[in-house]
Coordinates of C-alpha atoms in Angstrom, one line a residue:
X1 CA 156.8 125.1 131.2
X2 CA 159.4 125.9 128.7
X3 CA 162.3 125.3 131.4
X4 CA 160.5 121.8 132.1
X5 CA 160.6 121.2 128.5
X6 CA 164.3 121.8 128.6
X7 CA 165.5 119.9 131.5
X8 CA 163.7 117.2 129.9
X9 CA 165.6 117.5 126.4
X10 CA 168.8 118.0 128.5
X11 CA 167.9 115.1 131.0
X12 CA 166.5 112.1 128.0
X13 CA 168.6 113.5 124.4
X14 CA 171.7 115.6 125.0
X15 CA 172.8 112.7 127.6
X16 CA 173.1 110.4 124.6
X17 CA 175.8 109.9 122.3
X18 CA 175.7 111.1 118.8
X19 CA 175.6 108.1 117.3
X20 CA 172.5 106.9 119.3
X21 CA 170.5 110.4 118.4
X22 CA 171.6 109.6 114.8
X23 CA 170.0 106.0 114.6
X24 CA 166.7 107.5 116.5
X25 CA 166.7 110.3 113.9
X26 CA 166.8 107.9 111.0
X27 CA 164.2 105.5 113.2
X28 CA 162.1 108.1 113.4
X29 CA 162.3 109.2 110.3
X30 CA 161.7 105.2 108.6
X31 CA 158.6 105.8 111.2
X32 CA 157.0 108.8 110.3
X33 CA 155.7 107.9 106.8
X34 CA 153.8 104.6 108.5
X35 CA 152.8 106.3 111.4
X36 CA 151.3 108.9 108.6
X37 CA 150.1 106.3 106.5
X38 CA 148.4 104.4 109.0
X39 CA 146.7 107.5 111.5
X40 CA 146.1 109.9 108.3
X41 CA 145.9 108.3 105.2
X42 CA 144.0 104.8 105.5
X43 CA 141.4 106.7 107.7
X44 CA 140.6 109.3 105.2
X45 CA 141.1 107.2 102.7
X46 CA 138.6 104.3 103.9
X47 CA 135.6 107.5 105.2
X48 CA 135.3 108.5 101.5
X49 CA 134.7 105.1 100.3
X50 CA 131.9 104.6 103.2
X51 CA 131.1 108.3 101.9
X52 CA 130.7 107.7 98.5
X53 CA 128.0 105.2 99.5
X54 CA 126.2 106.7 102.0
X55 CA 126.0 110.6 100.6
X56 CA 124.1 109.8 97.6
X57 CA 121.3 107.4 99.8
X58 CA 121.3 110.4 102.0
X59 CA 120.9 112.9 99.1
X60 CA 117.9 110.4 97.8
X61 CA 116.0 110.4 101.3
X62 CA 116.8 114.2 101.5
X63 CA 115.0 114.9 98.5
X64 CA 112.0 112.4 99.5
X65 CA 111.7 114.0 102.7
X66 CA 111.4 117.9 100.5
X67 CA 108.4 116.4 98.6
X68 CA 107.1 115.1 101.3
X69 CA 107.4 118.4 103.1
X70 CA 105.8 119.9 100.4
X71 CA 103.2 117.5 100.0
X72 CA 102.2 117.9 104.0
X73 CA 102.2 121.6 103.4
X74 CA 99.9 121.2 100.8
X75 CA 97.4 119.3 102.5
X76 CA 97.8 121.0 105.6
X77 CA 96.6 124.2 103.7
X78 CA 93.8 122.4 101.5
X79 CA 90.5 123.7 102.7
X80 CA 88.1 121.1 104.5
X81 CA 84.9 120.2 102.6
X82 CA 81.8 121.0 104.3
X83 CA 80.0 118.2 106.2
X84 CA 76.7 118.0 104.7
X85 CA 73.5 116.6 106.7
X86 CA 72.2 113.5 105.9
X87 CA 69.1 115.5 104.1
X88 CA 71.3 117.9 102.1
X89 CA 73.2 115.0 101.4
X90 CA 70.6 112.7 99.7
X91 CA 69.6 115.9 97.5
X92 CA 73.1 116.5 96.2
X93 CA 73.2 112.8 95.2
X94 CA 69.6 112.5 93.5
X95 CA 70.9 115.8 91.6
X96 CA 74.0 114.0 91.1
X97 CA 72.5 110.9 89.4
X98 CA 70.1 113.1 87.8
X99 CA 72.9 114.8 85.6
X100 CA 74.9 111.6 85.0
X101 CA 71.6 109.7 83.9
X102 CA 71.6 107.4 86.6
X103 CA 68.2 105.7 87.8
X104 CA 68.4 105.3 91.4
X105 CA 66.4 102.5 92.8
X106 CA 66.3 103.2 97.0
X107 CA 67.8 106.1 99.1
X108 CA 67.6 105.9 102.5
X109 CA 69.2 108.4 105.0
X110 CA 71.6 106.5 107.7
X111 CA 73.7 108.5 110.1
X112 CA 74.0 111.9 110.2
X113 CA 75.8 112.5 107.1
X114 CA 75.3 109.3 105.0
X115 CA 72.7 107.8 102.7
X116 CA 72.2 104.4 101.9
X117 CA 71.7 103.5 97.8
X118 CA 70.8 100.8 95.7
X119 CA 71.3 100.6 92.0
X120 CA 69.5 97.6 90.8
X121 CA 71.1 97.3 87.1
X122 CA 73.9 100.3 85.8
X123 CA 77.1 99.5 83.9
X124 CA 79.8 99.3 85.9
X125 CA 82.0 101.6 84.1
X126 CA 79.2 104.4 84.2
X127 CA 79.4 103.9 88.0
X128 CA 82.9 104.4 88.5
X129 CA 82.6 107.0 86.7
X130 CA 79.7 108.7 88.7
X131 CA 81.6 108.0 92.2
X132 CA 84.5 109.9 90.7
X133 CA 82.5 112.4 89.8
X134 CA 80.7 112.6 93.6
X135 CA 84.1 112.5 94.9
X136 CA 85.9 115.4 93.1
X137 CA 82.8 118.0 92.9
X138 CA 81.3 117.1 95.8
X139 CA 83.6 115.2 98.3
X140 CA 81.2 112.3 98.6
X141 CA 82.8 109.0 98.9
X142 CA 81.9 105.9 99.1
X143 CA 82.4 104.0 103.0
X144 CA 81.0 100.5 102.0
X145 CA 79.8 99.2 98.8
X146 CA 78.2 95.9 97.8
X147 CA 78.7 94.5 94.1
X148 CA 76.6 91.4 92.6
X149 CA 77.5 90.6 88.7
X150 CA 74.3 90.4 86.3
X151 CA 74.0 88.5 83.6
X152 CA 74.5 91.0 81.2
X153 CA 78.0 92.1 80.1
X154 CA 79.2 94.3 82.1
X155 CA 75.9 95.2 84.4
X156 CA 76.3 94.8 88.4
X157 CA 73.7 95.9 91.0
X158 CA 75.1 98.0 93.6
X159 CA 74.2 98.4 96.9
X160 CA 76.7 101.3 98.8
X161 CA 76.6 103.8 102.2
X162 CA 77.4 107.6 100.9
X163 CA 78.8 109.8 103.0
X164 CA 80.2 113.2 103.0
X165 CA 83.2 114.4 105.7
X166 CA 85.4 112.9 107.7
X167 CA 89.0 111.9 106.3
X168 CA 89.4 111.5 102.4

């Protein structure tokens, strides 16, 4: 290879006169700095401005994507409520409504685990607050509900399916 490399030299550069290998040399050295300037230089130079955009956007979804990492590790190890039957059910909300004060006009059972309740007059603050309530202490939630306004400020008559289980 390095013989090669030497007929080569000897072949294309000593076979030229010294004032042709001088104007190359100068040639190549006018070249170099563009050739420099325009492989090296404007590359680099034009990456870190695309950079400077994109690291930080990738920084922000990096950091979403940790909390939402967290977040699905969180739920994943959350316990599971306990279905309750439709009769357990209905006795968990009657006691519910008991505590909170809450007259209960009709409570059917539906489906397995739901119950079907109608309020006929309650504030509808104080019922907000009372499917909170059923929802934190006793995952209970609400799968349909049915509002009518009454005349009085702030009254409604509510007619709504409970049910306990399934995805919250």
């Amino acid at each position: 290879m390095k013989a090669r490399l030497l007929a080569l030299k000897k072949r294309y550069w000593d076979g030229r006169a010294a004032a042709e290998r001088r104007a190359l040399r100068l040639g190549a050295l006018a070249l170099a700095p563009l050739v420099a300037y325009f492989l090296l230089w404007q590359p680099a130079h034009q990456a870190t401005a695309k950079l400077r955009v994109s690291v930080p956007n990738m920084r922000a979804q990096a950091a979403r994507l940790h909390i939402q990492a967290a977040e699905a590790e969180a739920i994943r190890h959350h316990p599971h409520p306990a279905v309750l039957e439709a009769v357990a059910l209905k006795t968990a909300v009657v006691e519910s409504a008991l505590r909170h004060q809450i007259a209960i006009s009709t409570l059917d059972v539906q489906q397995p685990n739901a119950v079907r309740l109608t309020l006929t007059s309650i504030s509808f603050e104080i019922w907000l607050g009372w499917l909170r309530s059923l929802q934190q202490e006793q995952h209970i939630r609400a799968e349909s509900v049915g509002i009518a306004v009454l005349p009085q400020t702030g009254m409604v008559k509510i007619s709504t399916t409970l049910v306990n289980g399934g995805t919250q």
